[in-house]
mmCIF file of C-alpha atoms in Angstrom:
data_model
loop_
_atom_site.group_PDB
_atom_site.id
_atom_site.type_symbol
_atom_site.label_atom_id
_atom_site.label_comp_id
_atom_site.label_asym_id
_atom_site.label_seq_id
_atom_site.Cartn_x
_atom_site.Cartn_y
_atom_site.Cartn_z
ATOM 1 C CA MET A 212 -40.186 13.602 6.452
ATOM 2 C CA ALA A 213 -38.023 14.964 3.625
ATOM 3 C CA THR A 214 -36.472 18.424 3.703
ATOM 4 C CA VAL A 215 -35.947 20.490 0.568
ATOM 5 C CA LYS A 216 -34.391 23.935 0.811
ATOM 6 C CA PRO A 217 -34.201 26.804 -1.690
ATOM 7 C CA PHE A 218 -30.760 28.183 -2.518
ATOM 8 C CA LYS A 219 -28.989 30.984 -4.393
ATOM 9 C CA ALA A 220 -28.031 29.222 -7.608
ATOM 10 C CA ILE A 221 -25.017 30.060 -9.673
ATOM 11 C CA ARG A 222 -26.239 29.569 -13.224
ATOM 12 C CA PRO A 223 -25.572 30.545 -16.844
ATOM 13 C CA VAL A 224 -26.192 34.088 -17.986
ATOM 14 C CA PRO A 225 -29.279 34.126 -20.264
ATOM 15 C CA GLY A 226 -28.306 33.285 -23.818
ATOM 16 C CA LEU A 227 -25.422 30.957 -22.927
ATOM 17 C CA ALA A 228 -27.228 28.112 -21.181
ATOM 18 C CA ASP A 229 -27.139 25.888 -24.280
ATOM 19 C CA LYS A 230 -23.383 26.389 -24.666
ATOM 20 C CA ILE A 231 -22.532 25.980 -20.979
ATOM 21 C CA ALA A 232 -24.758 22.974 -20.190
ATOM 22 C CA SER A 233 -22.795 19.737 -20.519
ATOM 23 C CA LEU A 234 -23.274 16.028 -20.071
ATOM 24 C CA PRO A 235 -22.475 14.787 -16.541
ATOM 25 C CA TYR A 236 -18.790 14.204 -15.816
ATOM 26 C CA ASP A 237 -19.321 10.483 -15.212
ATOM 27 C CA VAL A 238 -20.963 9.535 -18.522
ATOM 28 C CA VAL A 239 -18.046 10.678 -20.688
ATOM 29 C CA ASN A 240 -14.400 9.707 -20.453
ATOM 30 C CA THR A 241 -11.558 12.218 -20.764
ATOM 31 C CA GLU A 242 -11.165 11.773 -24.522
ATOM 32 C CA GLU A 243 -14.904 12.153 -25.138
ATOM 33 C CA ALA A 244 -15.031 15.222 -22.885
ATOM 34 C CA ARG A 245 -12.084 16.776 -24.723
ATOM 35 C CA ASN A 246 -13.787 16.254 -28.088
ATOM 36 C CA LEU A 247 -17.114 17.634 -26.851
ATOM 37 C CA ALA A 248 -15.531 20.791 -25.435
ATOM 38 C CA LYS A 249 -12.726 21.456 -27.931
ATOM 39 C CA ASP A 250 -14.702 23.998 -29.983
ATOM 40 C CA ASN A 251 -16.728 25.302 -27.053
ATOM 41 C CA PRO A 252 -14.863 27.425 -24.484
ATOM 42 C CA TYR A 253 -18.141 27.836 -22.565
ATOM 43 C CA SER A 254 -18.709 24.119 -21.915
ATOM 44 C CA PHE A 255 -18.982 23.257 -18.238
ATOM 45 C CA LEU A 256 -16.813 20.213 -18.957
ATOM 46 C CA HIS A 257 -13.911 22.670 -18.519
ATOM 47 C CA VAL A 258 -14.909 22.667 -14.837
ATOM 48 C CA ASP A 259 -16.271 19.152 -14.316
ATOM 49 C CA ARG A 260 -13.530 17.428 -16.364
ATOM 50 C CA ALA A 261 -10.761 20.024 -16.083
ATOM 51 C CA GLU A 262 -8.085 17.545 -17.172
ATOM 52 C CA ILE A 263 -9.211 18.282 -20.749
ATOM 53 C CA ASP A 264 -7.343 21.601 -20.478
ATOM 54 C CA LEU A 265 -4.112 19.941 -19.352
ATOM 55 C CA ALA A 266 -1.567 17.655 -20.984
ATOM 56 C CA PRO A 267 -2.971 14.201 -21.934
ATOM 57 C CA SER A 268 -0.344 12.611 -19.682
ATOM 58 C CA ILE A 269 -1.857 14.182 -16.539
ATOM 59 C CA ASN A 270 -3.623 11.768 -14.196
ATOM 60 C CA PRO A 271 -7.274 12.923 -13.978
ATOM 61 C CA TYR A 272 -7.059 12.534 -10.184
ATOM 62 C CA ASP A 273 -3.947 14.731 -9.887
ATOM 63 C CA GLU A 274 -4.210 17.787 -7.621
ATOM 64 C CA ILE A 275 -3.463 20.042 -10.588
ATOM 65 C CA VAL A 276 -6.770 18.939 -12.173
ATOM 66 C CA TYR A 277 -8.784 20.211 -9.198
ATOM 67 C CA GLU A 278 -6.803 23.451 -9.191
ATOM 68 C CA LYS A 279 -7.607 23.848 -12.883
ATOM 69 C CA ALA A 280 -11.295 23.194 -12.183
ATOM 70 C CA ARG A 281 -11.344 26.009 -9.632
ATOM 71 C CA GLU A 282 -9.439 28.298 -12.007
ATOM 72 C CA ASN A 283 -11.916 27.628 -14.828
ATOM 73 C CA PHE A 284 -14.886 28.068 -12.484
ATOM 74 C CA ASP A 285 -13.527 31.425 -11.263
ATOM 75 C CA ARG A 286 -12.895 32.517 -14.851
ATOM 76 C CA MET A 287 -16.512 31.807 -15.831
ATOM 77 C CA LEU A 288 -17.718 33.835 -12.846
ATOM 78 C CA LYS A 289 -15.377 36.772 -13.489
ATOM 79 C CA LYS A 290 -16.307 36.923 -17.163
ATOM 80 C CA GLY A 291 -19.985 36.977 -16.282
ATOM 81 C CA LEU A 292 -20.692 33.686 -18.033
ATOM 82 C CA LEU A 293 -22.154 32.488 -14.742
ATOM 83 C CA ILE A 294 -24.269 34.650 -12.440
ATOM 84 C CA LYS A 295 -25.484 34.133 -8.870
ATOM 85 C CA ASP A 296 -29.061 34.763 -7.819
ATOM 86 C CA ASN A 297 -29.501 37.271 -4.996
ATOM 87 C CA GLU A 298 -32.376 35.401 -3.352
ATOM 88 C CA GLU A 299 -32.917 31.796 -2.338
ATOM 89 C CA ASN A 300 -35.094 30.160 -4.967
ATOM 90 C CA CYS A 301 -36.198 26.764 -6.138
ATOM 91 C CA TYR A 302 -36.159 25.886 -9.836
ATOM 92 C CA ILE A 303 -38.010 23.595 -12.213
ATOM 93 C CA TYR A 304 -35.960 21.616 -14.726
ATOM 94 C CA ARG A 305 -37.980 19.863 -17.420
ATOM 95 C CA GLU A 306 -36.436 17.566 -20.014
ATOM 96 C CA ILE A 307 -38.328 16.192 -22.996
ATOM 97 C CA MET A 308 -36.872 13.208 -24.865
ATOM 98 C CA ASN A 309 -38.774 11.556 -27.709
ATOM 99 C CA GLY A 310 -41.955 13.299 -26.584
ATOM 100 C CA ARG A 311 -41.607 12.041 -23.005
ATOM 101 C CA SER A 312 -41.440 14.645 -20.227
ATOM 102 C CA GLN A 313 -39.448 14.502 -16.975
ATOM 103 C CA VAL A 314 -40.044 17.371 -14.538
ATOM 104 C CA GLY A 315 -37.627 17.889 -11.656
ATOM 105 C CA LEU A 316 -37.617 20.283 -8.732
ATOM 106 C CA VAL A 317 -34.149 21.766 -8.216
ATOM 107 C CA ALA A 318 -33.345 22.424 -4.564
ATOM 108 C CA THR A 319 -30.905 21.370 -1.870
ATOM 109 C CA VAL A 320 -31.383 18.447 0.511
ATOM 110 C CA SER A 321 -29.992 17.636 3.940
ATOM 111 C CA ILE A 322 -26.770 15.730 4.565
ATOM 112 C CA ASP A 323 -28.232 14.662 7.921
ATOM 113 C CA GLU A 324 -31.192 13.026 6.183
ATOM 114 C CA TYR A 325 -28.731 11.081 4.032
ATOM 115 C CA LEU A 326 -26.962 9.908 7.194
ATOM 116 C CA GLU A 327 -30.294 9.066 8.859
ATOM 117 C CA GLY A 328 -31.556 7.039 5.876
ATOM 118 C CA ILE A 329 -34.364 9.386 4.822
ATOM 119 C CA ILE A 330 -32.406 9.776 1.587
ATOM 120 C CA LYS A 331 -31.969 6.145 0.582
ATOM 121 C CA LYS A 332 -29.281 4.603 -1.603
ATOM 122 C CA HIS A 333 -29.144 1.367 -3.593
ATOM 123 C CA GLU A 334 -25.529 1.263 -4.837
ATOM 124 C CA LEU A 335 -22.057 0.931 -3.364
ATOM 125 C CA THR A 336 -19.498 3.617 -4.104
ATOM 126 C CA LEU A 337 -15.873 3.169 -5.132
ATOM 127 C CA PRO A 338 -13.415 4.965 -2.805
ATOM 128 C CA GLU A 339 -11.316 6.360 -5.682
ATOM 129 C CA LYS A 340 -14.329 7.867 -7.450
ATOM 130 C CA GLU A 341 -15.764 9.187 -4.196
ATOM 131 C CA GLN A 342 -12.455 10.856 -3.337
ATOM 132 C CA ASP A 343 -12.346 12.433 -6.797
ATOM 133 C CA ARG A 344 -15.653 14.226 -6.171
ATOM 134 C CA ILE A 345 -14.622 15.161 -2.609
ATOM 135 C CA ASN A 346 -11.521 16.852 -4.010
ATOM 136 C CA HIS A 347 -13.502 18.519 -6.790
ATOM 137 C CA MET A 348 -16.093 19.947 -4.382
ATOM 138 C CA ASP A 349 -13.411 20.968 -1.899
ATOM 139 C CA TYR A 350 -11.410 22.935 -4.452
ATOM 140 C CA CYS A 351 -14.434 24.488 -6.179
ATOM 141 C CA ASP A 352 -16.156 25.077 -2.811
ATOM 142 C CA ALA A 353 -19.350 24.112 -4.590
ATOM 143 C CA HIS A 354 -21.566 21.308 -5.814
ATOM 144 C CA THR A 355 -21.152 21.604 -9.565
ATOM 145 C CA SER A 356 -23.452 18.703 -10.532
ATOM 146 C CA PRO A 357 -26.791 17.729 -9.000
ATOM 147 C CA VAL A 358 -27.686 14.372 -7.499
ATOM 148 C CA PHE A 359 -30.701 12.798 -9.240
ATOM 149 C CA LEU A 360 -33.296 11.909 -6.585
ATOM 150 C CA THR A 361 -36.725 10.365 -6.965
ATOM 151 C CA TYR A 362 -39.723 10.057 -4.663
ATOM 152 C CA LYS A 363 -43.154 8.450 -4.785
ATOM 153 C CA ALA A 364 -45.238 10.704 -7.010
ATOM 154 C CA ASN A 365 -47.393 13.302 -5.277
ATOM 155 C CA GLN A 366 -50.326 14.799 -7.188
ATOM 156 C CA GLU A 367 -50.424 18.027 -5.178
ATOM 157 C CA LEU A 368 -46.796 18.700 -6.013
ATOM 158 C CA LYS A 369 -47.398 17.947 -9.704
ATOM 159 C CA LYS A 370 -50.243 20.486 -9.759
ATOM 160 C CA LEU A 371 -48.137 23.177 -8.099
ATOM 161 C CA LEU A 372 -45.240 22.736 -10.542
ATOM 162 C CA ASN A 373 -47.462 22.407 -13.629
ATOM 163 C CA SER A 374 -49.387 25.560 -12.711
ATOM 164 C CA TRP A 375 -46.142 27.504 -12.385
ATOM 165 C CA MET A 376 -44.798 26.208 -15.707
ATOM 166 C CA GLU A 377 -48.047 27.099 -17.487
ATOM 167 C CA SER A 378 -48.207 30.642 -16.111
ATOM 168 C CA LYS A 379 -44.546 31.746 -16.145
ATOM 169 C CA ASN A 380 -41.903 32.219 -18.809
ATOM 170 C CA PRO A 381 -38.825 29.973 -18.569
ATOM 171 C CA ILE A 382 -35.367 31.407 -18.008
ATOM 172 C CA TYR A 383 -33.808 28.809 -20.347
ATOM 173 C CA ASP A 384 -35.301 26.821 -23.185
ATOM 174 C CA PHE A 385 -33.028 25.023 -25.636
ATOM 175 C CA THR A 386 -32.559 21.727 -27.434
ATOM 176 C CA SER A 387 -29.212 19.958 -27.033
ATOM 177 C CA GLU A 388 -27.368 18.149 -29.812
ATOM 178 C CA ASP A 389 -28.953 14.838 -28.790
ATOM 179 C CA GLU A 390 -32.382 16.375 -29.474
ATOM 180 C CA ILE A 391 -33.413 16.608 -25.822
ATOM 181 C CA ARG A 392 -35.280 19.789 -24.955
ATOM 182 C CA HIS A 393 -34.212 21.452 -21.692
ATOM 183 C CA THR A 394 -36.455 24.082 -20.084
ATOM 184 C CA VAL A 395 -35.860 25.822 -16.754
ATOM 185 C CA TRP A 396 -38.157 28.011 -14.659
ATOM 186 C CA ILE A 397 -37.152 29.971 -11.568
ATOM 187 C CA ILE A 398 -39.551 29.737 -8.606
ATOM 188 C CA ASP A 399 -39.119 33.053 -6.810
ATOM 189 C CA ASP A 400 -42.499 33.134 -5.069
ATOM 190 C CA LYS A 401 -41.916 32.568 -1.345
ATOM 191 C CA SER A 402 -45.459 31.336 -0.697
ATOM 192 C CA LEU A 403 -45.133 28.687 -3.419
ATOM 193 C CA ILE A 404 -41.715 27.650 -2.099
ATOM 194 C CA ASN A 405 -43.278 27.256 1.355
ATOM 195 C CA LYS A 406 -46.072 25.103 -0.108
ATOM 196 C CA ILE A 407 -43.542 22.911 -1.914
ATOM 197 C CA THR A 408 -41.370 22.441 1.168
ATOM 198 C CA SER A 409 -44.503 21.656 3.187
ATOM 199 C CA VAL A 410 -45.572 18.934 0.716
ATOM 200 C CA PHE A 411 -42.139 17.324 0.952
ATOM 201 C CA LYS A 412 -42.411 17.197 4.735
ATOM 202 C CA ALA A 413 -45.219 14.675 4.170
ATOM 203 C CA ILE A 414 -43.034 12.550 1.866
ATOM 204 C CA ASP A 415 -41.328 9.844 3.898
ATOM 205 C CA TYR A 416 -38.275 9.071 1.780
ATOM 206 C CA LEU A 417 -36.168 10.288 -1.110
ATOM 207 C CA TYR A 418 -34.272 7.766 -3.243
ATOM 208 C CA ILE A 419 -30.980 8.287 -5.037
ATOM 209 C CA ALA A 420 -31.583 7.386 -8.659
ATOM 210 C CA ASP A 421 -28.245 8.516 -10.090
ATOM 211 C CA GLY A 422 -25.246 10.160 -8.450
ATOM 212 C CA HIS A 423 -24.300 7.949 -5.502
ATOM 213 C CA HIS A 424 -20.683 9.150 -5.604
ATOM 214 C CA ARG A 425 -21.756 12.805 -5.702
ATOM 215 C CA ALA A 426 -24.113 12.267 -2.773
ATOM 216 C CA ALA A 427 -21.555 10.423 -0.636
ATOM 217 C CA ALA A 428 -18.876 13.001 -1.447
ATOM 218 C CA SER A 429 -21.238 15.892 -0.669
ATOM 219 C CA VAL A 430 -21.953 14.440 2.753
ATOM 220 C CA LYS A 431 -18.273 13.910 3.544
ATOM 221 C CA VAL A 432 -17.379 17.429 2.435
ATOM 222 C CA GLY A 433 -20.239 18.766 4.566
ATOM 223 C CA LEU A 434 -18.968 16.857 7.612
ATOM 224 C CA LYS A 435 -15.462 18.175 6.936
ATOM 225 C CA ARG A 436 -16.799 21.751 6.858
ATOM 226 C CA ARG A 437 -18.512 21.118 10.194
ATOM 227 C CA GLU A 438 -15.179 20.087 11.690
ATOM 228 C CA GLN A 439 -13.618 23.254 10.270
ATOM 229 C CA ASN A 440 -16.488 25.340 11.699
ATOM 230 C CA PRO A 441 -17.211 23.862 15.155
ATOM 231 C CA ASP A 442 -19.706 26.659 15.901
ATOM 232 C CA TYR A 443 -21.854 25.833 12.882
ATOM 233 C CA LYS A 444 -25.607 26.312 13.387
ATOM 234 C CA GLY A 445 -26.974 23.813 10.847
ATOM 235 C CA ASP A 446 -28.376 26.246 8.291
ATOM 236 C CA GLU A 447 -25.053 26.818 6.495
ATOM 237 C CA GLU A 448 -24.948 25.772 2.856
ATOM 238 C CA PHE A 449 -22.448 22.975 3.501
ATOM 239 C CA ASN A 450 -25.168 21.158 5.455
ATOM 240 C CA TYR A 451 -27.083 20.637 2.200
ATOM 241 C CA PHE A 452 -26.311 19.304 -1.261
ATOM 242 C CA LEU A 453 -27.645 20.006 -4.735
ATOM 243 C CA ALA A 454 -30.385 17.772 -6.103
ATOM 244 C CA VAL A 455 -32.962 17.447 -8.863
ATOM 245 C CA LEU A 456 -36.031 15.647 -7.513
ATOM 246 C CA VAL A 457 -38.207 13.797 -10.045
ATOM 247 C CA PRO A 458 -41.396 11.844 -9.213
ATOM 248 C CA HIS A 459 -40.981 8.100 -9.650
ATOM 249 C CA ASP A 460 -43.601 7.851 -12.415
ATOM 250 C CA GLU A 461 -41.575 10.206 -14.630
ATOM 251 C CA VAL A 462 -38.223 8.444 -14.182
ATOM 252 C CA TYR A 463 -37.133 6.589 -17.308
ATOM 253 C CA ILE A 464 -34.675 3.722 -16.927
ATOM 254 C CA MET A 465 -33.063 2.088 -19.932
ATOM 255 C CA PRO A 466 -31.273 -1.280 -19.938
ATOM 256 C CA TYR A 467 -27.610 -1.523 -19.027
ATOM 257 C CA ASN A 468 -26.315 -4.161 -21.439
ATOM 258 C CA ARG A 469 -23.234 -6.368 -21.104
ATOM 259 C CA VAL A 470 -20.400 -7.375 -23.462
ATOM 260 C CA VAL A 471 -17.752 -10.013 -22.634
ATOM 261 C CA LYS A 472 -14.324 -10.524 -24.186
ATOM 262 C CA ASP A 473 -14.195 -14.340 -24.438
ATOM 263 C CA LEU A 474 -16.090 -17.579 -23.709
ATOM 264 C CA ASN A 475 -13.821 -18.624 -20.824
ATOM 265 C CA GLY A 476 -12.291 -21.472 -22.829
ATOM 266 C CA TYR A 477 -15.567 -22.957 -24.096
ATOM 267 C CA SER A 478 -16.306 -23.581 -27.760
ATOM 268 C CA GLU A 479 -19.486 -21.894 -28.969
ATOM 269 C CA SER A 480 -21.452 -25.147 -28.954
ATOM 270 C CA GLU A 481 -20.215 -26.034 -25.447
ATOM 271 C CA PHE A 482 -21.078 -22.539 -24.266
ATOM 272 C CA ILE A 483 -24.663 -22.749 -25.538
ATOM 273 C CA GLU A 484 -25.123 -26.209 -24.003
ATOM 274 C CA LYS A 485 -23.965 -24.856 -20.630
ATOM 275 C CA ILE A 486 -26.430 -21.965 -20.896
ATOM 276 C CA LYS A 487 -29.284 -24.419 -21.540
ATOM 277 C CA GLU A 488 -28.895 -25.765 -18.006
ATOM 278 C CA LYS A 489 -30.435 -22.579 -16.581
ATOM 279 C CA PHE A 490 -32.067 -20.877 -19.577
ATOM 280 C CA GLU A 491 -34.389 -21.734 -22.428
ATOM 281 C CA VAL A 492 -32.460 -20.870 -25.598
ATOM 282 C CA GLU A 493 -34.169 -19.902 -28.867
ATOM 283 C CA LYS A 494 -32.575 -18.730 -32.100
ATOM 284 C CA CYS A 495 -33.953 -15.454 -33.414
ATOM 285 C CA ASN A 496 -34.813 -14.838 -37.060
ATOM 286 C CA GLU A 497 -31.801 -14.096 -39.238
ATOM 287 C CA GLY A 498 -30.546 -10.548 -38.656
ATOM 288 C CA GLN A 499 -33.282 -9.837 -36.079
ATOM 289 C CA PRO A 500 -31.851 -8.388 -32.813
ATOM 290 C CA PHE A 501 -33.601 -9.410 -29.609
ATOM 291 C CA ASN A 502 -34.641 -6.543 -27.354
ATOM 292 C CA PRO A 503 -36.232 -8.056 -24.209
ATOM 293 C CA SER A 504 -39.769 -6.761 -23.648
ATOM 294 C CA GLN A 505 -40.376 -8.560 -20.373
ATOM 295 C CA LYS A 506 -38.487 -9.445 -17.215
ATOM 296 C CA HIS A 507 -36.313 -12.555 -16.983
ATOM 297 C CA THR A 508 -35.618 -12.658 -20.729
ATOM 298 C CA PHE A 509 -32.296 -11.739 -22.319
ATOM 299 C CA GLY A 510 -30.865 -11.282 -25.775
ATOM 300 C CA MET A 511 -27.524 -12.847 -26.659
ATOM 301 C CA TYR A 512 -25.425 -11.901 -29.679
ATOM 302 C CA LEU A 513 -22.781 -14.465 -30.644
ATOM 303 C CA SER A 514 -20.990 -14.968 -33.971
ATOM 304 C CA GLY A 515 -23.423 -12.810 -35.903
ATOM 305 C CA LYS A 516 -26.541 -14.505 -34.501
ATOM 306 C CA TRP A 517 -29.117 -13.366 -31.932
ATOM 307 C CA TYR A 518 -30.653 -15.708 -29.358
ATOM 308 C CA LYS A 519 -33.463 -15.274 -26.849
ATOM 309 C CA LEU A 520 -32.635 -16.582 -23.359
ATOM 310 C CA THR A 521 -35.414 -17.147 -20.807
ATOM 311 C CA ALA A 522 -34.539 -17.896 -17.183
ATOM 312 C CA LYS A 523 -35.918 -21.256 -16.103
ATOM 313 C CA GLY A 524 -38.123 -21.579 -13.024
ATOM 314 C CA GLY A 525 -36.189 -22.280 -9.868
ATOM 315 C CA THR A 526 -33.070 -20.430 -10.993
ATOM 316 C CA PHE A 527 -33.927 -17.359 -8.874
ATOM 317 C CA ASN A 528 -36.067 -16.326 -5.909
ATOM 318 C CA PRO A 529 -38.940 -14.166 -7.238
ATOM 319 C CA SER A 530 -39.692 -12.751 -3.780
ATOM 320 C CA ASP A 531 -36.152 -11.489 -3.169
ATOM 321 C CA PRO A 532 -35.705 -7.871 -4.408
ATOM 322 C CA ILE A 533 -32.080 -8.520 -5.412
ATOM 323 C CA GLU A 534 -32.161 -12.120 -6.660
ATOM 324 C CA SER A 535 -35.189 -11.397 -8.866
ATOM 325 C CA LEU A 536 -33.390 -8.602 -10.738
ATOM 326 C CA ASP A 537 -32.410 -9.572 -14.269
ATOM 327 C CA VAL A 538 -28.859 -8.327 -13.715
ATOM 328 C CA SER A 539 -28.628 -10.735 -10.745
ATOM 329 C CA ILE A 540 -30.121 -13.651 -12.685
ATOM 330 C CA LEU A 541 -27.630 -13.207 -15.522
ATOM 331 C CA GLN A 542 -24.715 -12.792 -13.117
ATOM 332 C CA LYS A 543 -25.603 -15.760 -10.892
ATOM 333 C CA ASN A 544 -26.555 -18.224 -13.642
ATOM 334 C CA LEU A 545 -24.285 -17.305 -16.549
ATOM 335 C CA LEU A 546 -21.636 -14.628 -16.118
ATOM 336 C CA ASP A 547 -20.173 -16.122 -12.928
ATOM 337 C CA PRO A 548 -20.535 -19.924 -13.278
ATOM 338 C CA ILE A 549 -19.975 -20.160 -17.030
ATOM 339 C CA LEU A 550 -17.879 -17.157 -18.029
ATOM 340 C CA GLY A 551 -15.970 -16.950 -14.733
ATOM 341 C CA ILE A 552 -16.760 -13.292 -14.058
ATOM 342 C CA LYS A 553 -16.877 -13.237 -10.249
ATOM 343 C CA ASP A 554 -16.871 -9.481 -9.728
ATOM 344 C CA PRO A 555 -18.241 -7.483 -12.666
ATOM 345 C CA ARG A 556 -17.193 -4.281 -10.901
ATOM 346 C CA THR A 557 -13.489 -5.082 -11.316
ATOM 347 C CA ASP A 558 -13.194 -7.799 -13.992
ATOM 348 C CA LYS A 559 -11.560 -6.362 -17.125
ATOM 349 C CA ARG A 560 -13.172 -9.014 -19.385
ATOM 350 C CA ILE A 561 -16.627 -7.440 -19.078
ATOM 351 C CA ASP A 562 -17.846 -4.037 -20.207
ATOM 352 C CA PHE A 563 -21.194 -2.273 -19.947
ATOM 353 C CA VAL A 564 -23.153 -0.454 -22.638
ATOM 354 C CA GLY A 565 -25.930 2.000 -21.808
ATOM 355 C CA GLY A 566 -29.215 1.277 -23.538
ATOM 356 C CA ILE A 567 -29.214 4.708 -25.185
ATOM 357 C CA ARG A 568 -26.548 3.362 -27.564
ATOM 358 C CA GLY A 569 -28.892 0.730 -28.962
ATOM 359 C CA LEU A 570 -28.416 -2.923 -29.901
ATOM 360 C CA GLU A 571 -26.298 -1.899 -32.885
ATOM 361 C CA GLU A 572 -23.585 -0.916 -30.426
ATOM 362 C CA LEU A 573 -23.604 -4.445 -28.997
ATOM 363 C CA GLU A 574 -23.165 -5.877 -32.492
ATOM 364 C CA ARG A 575 -20.365 -3.422 -33.200
ATOM 365 C CA ARG A 576 -18.501 -4.299 -30.003
ATOM 366 C CA VAL A 577 -18.739 -8.051 -30.698
ATOM 367 C CA LYS A 578 -17.408 -7.513 -34.209
ATOM 368 C CA GLU A 579 -14.548 -5.327 -32.990
ATOM 369 C CA ASP A 580 -13.249 -6.320 -29.551
ATOM 370 C CA MET A 581 -15.691 -8.604 -27.733
ATOM 371 C CA LYS A 582 -16.959 -12.163 -28.161
ATOM 372 C CA VAL A 583 -20.518 -12.137 -26.810
ATOM 373 C CA ALA A 584 -23.130 -9.522 -25.863
ATOM 374 C CA PHE A 585 -26.242 -9.626 -23.702
ATOM 375 C CA SER A 586 -29.214 -7.285 -24.087
ATOM 376 C CA MET A 587 -31.207 -6.722 -20.904
ATOM 377 C CA HIS A 588 -34.722 -5.780 -19.863
ATOM 378 C CA PRO A 589 -34.450 -2.509 -17.922
ATOM 379 C CA THR A 590 -34.593 -2.471 -14.148
ATOM 380 C CA THR A 591 -37.745 -0.610 -13.074
ATOM 381 C CA VAL A 592 -37.956 2.317 -10.682
ATOM 382 C CA GLU A 593 -40.188 0.120 -8.517
ATOM 383 C CA ASP A 594 -37.306 -2.389 -8.351
ATOM 384 C CA LEU A 595 -34.984 0.415 -7.274
ATOM 385 C CA ILE A 596 -37.355 1.577 -4.516
ATOM 386 C CA ALA A 597 -37.909 -1.995 -3.268
ATOM 387 C CA VAL A 598 -34.150 -2.591 -3.007
ATOM 388 C CA ALA A 599 -33.555 0.724 -1.232
ATOM 389 C CA ASP A 600 -36.462 0.137 1.161
ATOM 390 C CA ALA A 601 -35.005 -3.269 2.009
ATOM 391 C CA ARG A 602 -31.651 -1.539 2.699
ATOM 392 C CA MET A 603 -30.030 -3.759 0.112
ATOM 393 C CA ILE A 604 -27.516 -2.980 -2.623
ATOM 394 C CA MET A 605 -28.120 -3.513 -6.327
ATOM 395 C CA PRO A 606 -25.495 -5.254 -8.442
ATOM 396 C CA PRO A 607 -23.217 -2.837 -10.323
ATOM 397 C CA LYS A 608 -24.464 -1.303 -13.577
ATOM 398 C CA SER A 609 -28.122 -2.142 -12.946
ATOM 399 C CA THR A 610 -29.647 1.119 -14.200
ATOM 400 C CA TRP A 611 -29.118 3.605 -17.023
ATOM 401 C CA PHE A 612 -31.186 6.773 -16.662
ATOM 402 C CA GLU A 613 -32.255 8.973 -19.551
ATOM 403 C CA PRO A 614 -32.395 11.820 -20.185
ATOM 404 C CA LYS A 615 -29.234 12.825 -18.362
ATOM 405 C CA LEU A 616 -29.356 15.891 -16.143
ATOM 406 C CA ARG A 617 -27.074 18.527 -17.627
ATOM 407 C CA SER A 618 -24.285 19.982 -15.518
ATOM 408 C CA GLY A 619 -23.604 23.709 -15.342
ATOM 409 C CA LEU A 620 -27.242 24.828 -15.241
ATOM 410 C CA PHE A 621 -27.260 24.958 -11.431
ATOM 411 C CA ILE A 622 -24.305 25.263 -9.076
ATOM 412 C CA HIS A 623 -24.579 25.349 -5.284
ATOM 413 C CA GLU A 624 -21.879 27.185 -3.345
ATOM 414 C CA LEU A 625 -20.878 25.683 -0.020
ATOM 415 C CA ARG A 626 -20.218 29.014 1.682
#
């Protein structure tokens, strides 16, 4: 039984949503964030990546960064750039990318259900990154970015949301620079909110798609607030965290490709011969990149040439939800034994490239600072659910979700 709860959103004043909405803090580095926000004083990156308004020498995890985030957040509120709804509402957030629609319900979800496993995870978190979001939420006293959750699609819920979208005017409707259309509706009808919450009570589990660090940090901040308020009743805002809930059949996952700095001492011919022990290797037509269209196939770009790699039978367990993932097959049969990359989470010789950047980015990286690149078939949402249901953990960098949920459109205060 999943609980969703309406809330009083802090959100952009009408007319500024397109300027305030920003990419999530964790898909841009400090330099990219600074460039994106330099000519836009409204950008929510001034809150989510507040180090951009400080000296470049400042550590992004320094206390002064969180103080600056709170200062910038307060400034946006005082200037009326952000407003707070007077009533508890739910919201609909639709994104359209390349003609494909993703419709999310914006609400808050229970920290207890995260702890109980009703909200399921599939990734490990890094303590440093988790602590960063704990500090950010603590200082801002708010969830400034939503967690992206998915659930097994429910037709009744789709009908309720579609009917509302068709009959009501949106509060925001704009197209971002990356040509993604963002449209938001406010659900202020209590009877509809009750219907929606009732439907979710019949949904067994919610799954974290993106935002594991935000979710873990939200829970820890909520538990901290409980310690600070021993007489808490359970309905306080700190018992819930901000989420956008999208049905599984509308979630779009792109590949998360790999680039590696060297061949671990092998010559190119030796390297290819080693690969042939576990993979079928085929040369692609001259200048023709290989974008895998089916599971267990991989593209490899080496010295200006593309190859198709196909995992041989017996090199993985097809019935194991982790071992059968392409990211696991590549790691277990090539990256670790041949290239010596034991832990891709910490090894500095490997880097990861989101599929949104295209295969051209892999070619560019190999020409500039890497030796070999691998294009992947995307992990499916069904894979994600199977791993989470098995209470297992996916390898790092298994999924790249598009379109990205924008930050700054919905903020949830903890008090």
